[in-house]
Amino acid sequence: MKIQVTVNGIAYEKDVAEHRTLLHFLRDDLGLTGTKEGCGAGECGACTVYFNGKTVNSCMVLAVEANGGTIETIEGEAQDGVLSRLQDAFDRHHAVQCGFCTAGMIMSARELIHHTPHPTVKEIQDGLEGNFCRCTGYEQIIEAILDATGGYREKEDLVYVREQ
Amino acid sequence: MIHQFSYMAPTELDDLLALLDTTKGGFKLLAGGTDLLVNIRNGLLKPDLVIDVKRIAGAGAITYDVEKGLQLGWATTINDIISSTEIAKHYPLLQACACDLASYQVRNRATVVGNIVNASPCSDMAPALLCLDASILVATATTRKTIPIQKFFTGVKQTVLQPREMVVGITIPSHTKDSKGVYRKLKRIQGHDLGIVGVAVAMVEGRLRIAVSSAAPTPVITDDLPLDVSAPDALYAVERIINPISDIRCTKEYRRFMVSEFTKRLIQEVRA
Amino acid sequence: MYENNDPKTLTYVGKSALRKDAGDKLTGKAMYVSDMKLPGMLYAQVKKSPHARARIVHIDTAKAEALPGVRAVLTGDDLSYRIGLYIVDKNILAKGEVRHYGEAVAAVAATSLEIARKAVDLIEVEYEVMQPVLNHMDAMKEDAVLVHPDLGSYEYLESSFTPVPNTNIANWTKLRKGDVEKGFKESAYIVEREYDNPSVQHVPMETHVAIVQWGPRDSVTIWSSAQSPFTVRNLFCHTFSLPLGKVRVIVPAVGGGFGGKAGIHLEPLVACLSRKAGGLPVKFQATREEEFSLLPCRSALTYRIKTGVSLEGKILAQKMEMFWDAGAYADYAVNVTRASGYSASGPYEIPNAWVDAYTVYTNKPYGTAYRGFGHVEFHWGVERHMDLIAKIIGIDPLEFRKKNALRPGSITLTGEKITAHTGNVIACMDAVAKSIKYGKLTAAEKRREAETGKKIGKGIALLQKAPAMPSNTATAAVIKMNSDASVTVNIGLTEIGQGSTTALAQIVAERLGFDLDKVYVKLEKDTESDPYDWQTVASKGLLMSGNACILACEDMLRKGYAVASHILKAGVEDLAHDGERIYVKHDEENSISWQKIAVGYAYPDGESIGGPLIGVGSYIAQGLSNLDKQTGQGKPALDWTFGAHGIICEVDPVTGEYAVRKIASAFDVGKVVNPSLLRGQIVGGMLQGLGTAVCEGYIYDEAGHLLNPSFTDNKIPTSRDLPMEIETIAVESSQIDGPYGARGVAEHPMISVAPALGNAIQSAVDADLLHMPIRAEDVWRAMHNHHPIDNWITKTPTGSCRSDPAARRHTPDAAISP
């Protein structure tokens, strides 16, 4: 089936198998490999993208459903090579380790901030519930989002035990 | 998806219903896809045709009317429920259940109708719908009928729906509006999880109702109880409707225990 | 090296420099093997066994081979290679017999993933299902089904391992120190108990994936999401009898490893498919379900500890028996057994010790390296046991630990002496105890108990680990100066998220005295161009690669000074440098910029000296020795990192539901190189440890089917599962031979989280838990003295794989006074 879809502001017209997922369409047909597959079953959130203004697990959306629609992925987050405020906050707060969850995490973070401009720690935790990270333990991600929304209070990374 | 299927997306409800009537071969309706696509990926379902129900006006409707109550479309999403101010005001138990369903991204796609048609014993929305006397609007190309939610589920993942029938809406009557209700779901982690058990307690029109998910082949509800029902009587009423099993998530002893413990606590909470 | 610096003199070490690899990862530009596509690339899929143990009667691949688009089909009979890191016990595809649920029986390479999957469906396998042995304690019995009847004929690493032919024991590690029987006789109390852990999965967000191209004349290129490119190359070449120079292993960005990607996994199978397909590149990416059963997991453990204690609370003797459920193949599990064997007591001095640690084969997905290398599993037993002993003899658990903890002068299990710079476990313990106000409830906590009806409990657990690695583990670094006087560092250590790229850049910048912005570390690893590194495991990267980098810096500086000495007509002893230039100390204007000598220096008249400045540093573990196979004595430890966790938890005394209100985690890291990176490791590891404590675990039925092979029922912590409050604490007793005094800490944050939690829950509601994970239901059962349920499986209609209940000992008060 031929579909027309706008991704990160660019219009595409492509022939796609009707049973193909949006995730595979983005990664394999459009070469936008920033969005990742972590489970293929809508649990881990690594494939989170914006679809018609809402964050979804793209592994559980058919490409044909996006016909006539608008998609935003991680590749569209930075503008002209300049990191977005959120990306910059992630960088400064060491919210990235292996990086595999990062694209989906940024999408969900952006969505969270969109409907809750000054989220509390609890609201951030609830908003990111559908994005697994195995590396960071989430704390620095939460701090990055607090920083990007003006809610971060400076704290020391570590308590040092000065002895001997 | 590895299994190959065709896709159609009618833009009129009548066309959709006509398709149900005329399609030869296996087909499935696609709303949010959060159950259907998982099952196709796992090889549990192998439809030849998937019919998208979302491209029709009114699919995701939420209409509130003081007289008619709340009408939900066949593709109203869980997040639509959560962000509706009318539902917040008049049917808060519906939101309480919705908030506990999966994760935010899933809630952007998952639909209320999809949740009940899937008919998992762990359904998060069923306890609220049961407490609030929901009616399920079922249509074919030529018929319309209304089925009370209490009669909708017939077994594990089974409903009264016939192959060429489609749920086109859910009505929650005005006489259950402004009912106070609370929902508690036991999970293995704080993060998103299927319910190990789920209990909703609601005060509806001067009566107390207790609905339970994940403790019987279907979501179940007690008969109406007096508002001041004693804890032992309430527990007895709940005991009669549940039949928990042991599975890899939990033993039946703990399920039974937690249903009764949640019942006790939620009755106190809803009365407070 | 360079330990005990005054922090004021350091420019980069000790500071939270931003990650070198974050930019690409934040923008979706970082390339993982999952993202790679090569021209002509085929896609592989495998046919997996639905049975835990079965004879393969017949495989019919005709229909699969006939499917258009299929370019290669392989079964076990087509391949005659055997693989094994330490015991060569595995075929690339099951041959004649399948040994675990999910084992690969056949494989296909086709022009699309869909065709490959269809082809796999068309392969018909006839099995003769056989009775599996599932519980490792059953597998130890004399009449047990043998998973590897031919164990006696397998090649294995004799210096380190002892398989027992005609049994299911893949390895038996022994340690005998002193005289345990005498020690027990002298003890006032003898406390004995048994502790359990199930298997869990690493759950890297990127599943295992490999692309292999078997080129002409047997030159093979492998792209793999792997932790150890040189190990992949070595094992690959050994398996296929190829010279090392013909095989090239490339590792780009890796989406998490946690030990699961430490060895060799998919690469040989994918290589065989490529060869069969005429040398086209073939890619195989595991699905998440395959990650749980086709790929290996972490071995389960039953740990019996018997401790003899004096009246004053000193441990006099300890007998430790470990039964590791390694699943169907030995892989790393035999080494986990060995490494745990020599560390089995935790950070305590045991004057008389006896360890028998067994790696046991069963018909289940097999265990590989997992963060902590056995230490997460056995510290559960050790630290629960320490609390038990303290309770029985009536001493405060902290006091008891303090009496027995390792300190300068102590002798470890293997006969190694602890020195003033080994590390300070007591400082870690004191720090976390202070942080959670251990031993009492504050007024606020008491108020909270009264208000909520919940019980608050506090628990502490200590930990230790040294890298489990060969005594000749080595690594190297090559630092090349670019013509703009920036430097590019090549190391074989892989970046799997832990941040080594950044920490090592900081060390290089510090030692060279260059701007950190001018230090580039190559992210992608390539065995053809990067210098050897043993493996990215064991928490040894920072120490060893850090030292290699320092040596490479010094080499580069020496070479630069040698050239400058000519140019400036001064002796090297009179030269100094900064990031811009080398100059004469007593005549600073007499200088030459690095840029001018970076790739060779040309005098004004054109004559040239020097050449490209390249610094090389090699570092090998020093002073280590193999363990005696009978006594377990020797010097296996490059360094010891000690730590402690303190947990405050809140438990519902009726339901058993609980929450972690606070966790304080302290580690003696020697020297903090990058505080933000360290905190990332601590919090990340802590939460992974909490996952194994709270919700993770494989569940099987009686036939050996894995019942939870996906995220639906194999849960890991989400953002909502964080403790309310987290404190991360660093102790810095310098590691003299560590870079700037640093030692590793990559695995340690995971260790001992579970027993800290178990101890806290016991302190709250007196629920005595002996197995992991600790689910609400387990707490409920323990509180109300209900029969405990098997930690691997609840009573399902299809049964359980636990051994005969009567044969298991769960005796919470097994204290025997002689």
PDB file of C-alpha atoms in Angstrom, chain B residues 1-2 4 41-42 184 186-194 246-251 253-254 257-258 261-262 265, chain C residues 114 117-118 287 289 652 654-655 657 695 699 707 712-713 715-716 718 720-721 776-777 780-781 789 794-797:
ATOM      1  CA  MET B   1       4.694  -8.346  11.838  1.00  0.00           C
ATOM      2  CA  ILE B   2       5.807 -11.576  10.271  1.00  0.00           C
ATOM      3  CA  GLN B   4       1.068 -11.196   6.483  1.00  0.00           C
ATOM      4  CA  ARG B  41       3.431 -11.076  16.657  1.00  0.00           C
ATOM      5  CA  ASN B  42       3.233 -14.065  18.989  1.00  0.00           C
ATOM      6  CA  ARG B 184      -6.417  -0.692  43.897  1.00  0.00           C
ATOM      7  CA  LEU B 186      -1.657  -5.340  43.149  1.00  0.00           C
ATOM      8  CA  LYS B 187       1.436  -5.527  40.977  1.00  0.00           C
ATOM      9  CA  ARG B 188       4.861  -7.135  41.172  1.00  0.00           C
ATOM     10  CA  ILE B 189       6.649  -3.822  40.782  1.00  0.00           C
ATOM     11  CA  GLN B 190       5.728  -0.160  41.140  1.00  0.00           C
ATOM     12  CA  GLY B 191       6.080   0.202  37.374  1.00  0.00           C
ATOM     13  CA  HIS B 192       3.554  -0.933  34.792  1.00  0.00           C
ATOM     14  CA  ASP B 193       2.370  -4.488  35.246  1.00  0.00           C
ATOM     15  CA  LEU B 194      -0.657  -6.647  34.700  1.00  0.00           C
ATOM     16  CA  SER B 246      -2.321 -20.066  41.241  1.00  0.00           C
ATOM     17  CA  ASP B 247      -0.142 -19.108  38.317  1.00  0.00           C
ATOM     18  CA  ILE B 248       3.360 -17.839  37.759  1.00  0.00           C
ATOM     19  CA  ARG B 249       2.424 -14.431  39.143  1.00  0.00           C
ATOM     20  CA  CYS B 250       0.881 -15.416  42.438  1.00  0.00           C
ATOM     21  CA  THR B 251      -0.634 -18.244  44.424  1.00  0.00           C
ATOM     22  CA  GLU B 253      -3.904 -18.175  48.677  1.00  0.00           C
ATOM     23  CA  TYR B 254      -2.244 -14.810  48.402  1.00  0.00           C
ATOM     24  CA  PHE B 257      -5.934 -12.862  50.928  1.00  0.00           C
ATOM     25  CA  MET B 258      -5.181  -9.680  49.019  1.00  0.00           C
ATOM     26  CA  GLU B 261      -7.501  -7.154  52.390  1.00  0.00           C
ATOM     27  CA  PHE B 262      -8.040  -4.639  49.580  1.00  0.00           C
ATOM     28  CA  ARG B 265      -9.239  -1.192  53.130  1.00  0.00           C
TER      29      ARG B 265
ATOM     30  CA  GLU C 114      10.153 -12.528   6.923  1.00  0.00           C
ATOM     31  CA  ARG C 117      11.058 -16.762   9.690  1.00  0.00           C
ATOM     32  CA  LYS C 118       8.797 -18.504   7.241  1.00  0.00           C
ATOM     33  CA  THR C 287      14.297 -11.150  19.713  1.00  0.00           C
ATOM     34  CA  GLU C 289      12.181 -13.739  23.868  1.00  0.00           C
ATOM     35  CA  ASP C 652       2.968  -3.524  55.510  1.00  0.00           C
ATOM     36  CA  VAL C 654      -0.476  -7.452  57.105  1.00  0.00           C
ATOM     37  CA  THR C 655       0.122  -7.894  53.394  1.00  0.00           C
ATOM     38  CA  GLU C 657       4.031  -5.277  50.564  1.00  0.00           C
ATOM     39  CA  CYS C 695      11.104  -9.114  41.078  1.00  0.00           C
ATOM     40  CA  ILE C 699      10.210 -19.558  36.235  1.00  0.00           C
ATOM     41  CA  LEU C 707       7.239 -19.760  31.563  1.00  0.00           C
ATOM     42  CA  THR C 712       5.161  -9.553  30.471  1.00  0.00           C
ATOM     43  CA  ASP C 713       6.258 -11.802  33.293  1.00  0.00           C
ATOM     44  CA  LYS C 715       9.906  -7.769  35.146  1.00  0.00           C
ATOM     45  CA  ILE C 716      12.753  -5.329  35.587  1.00  0.00           C
ATOM     46  CA  THR C 718      11.160   0.952  35.958  1.00  0.00           C
ATOM     47  CA  ARG C 720       8.810   4.145  39.441  1.00  0.00           C
ATOM     48  CA  ASP C 721      10.772   1.456  41.246  1.00  0.00           C
ATOM     49  CA  ALA C 776       5.309  -9.303  48.664  1.00  0.00           C
ATOM     50  CA  GLU C 777       3.913 -12.798  48.838  1.00  0.00           C
ATOM     51  CA  TRP C 780       3.592 -12.414  53.732  1.00  0.00           C
ATOM     52  CA  ARG C 781       4.350 -16.106  53.941  1.00  0.00           C
ATOM     53  CA  ILE C 789       6.974 -21.174  47.949  1.00  0.00           C
ATOM     54  CA  THR C 794       4.555 -20.676  42.239  1.00  0.00           C
ATOM     55  CA  LYS C 795       2.335 -23.691  42.589  1.00  0.00           C
ATOM     56  CA  THR C 796       0.961 -23.817  39.100  1.00  0.00           C
ATOM     57  CA  PRO C 797      -1.196 -26.554  37.705  1.00  0.00           C
TER      58      PRO C 797
END
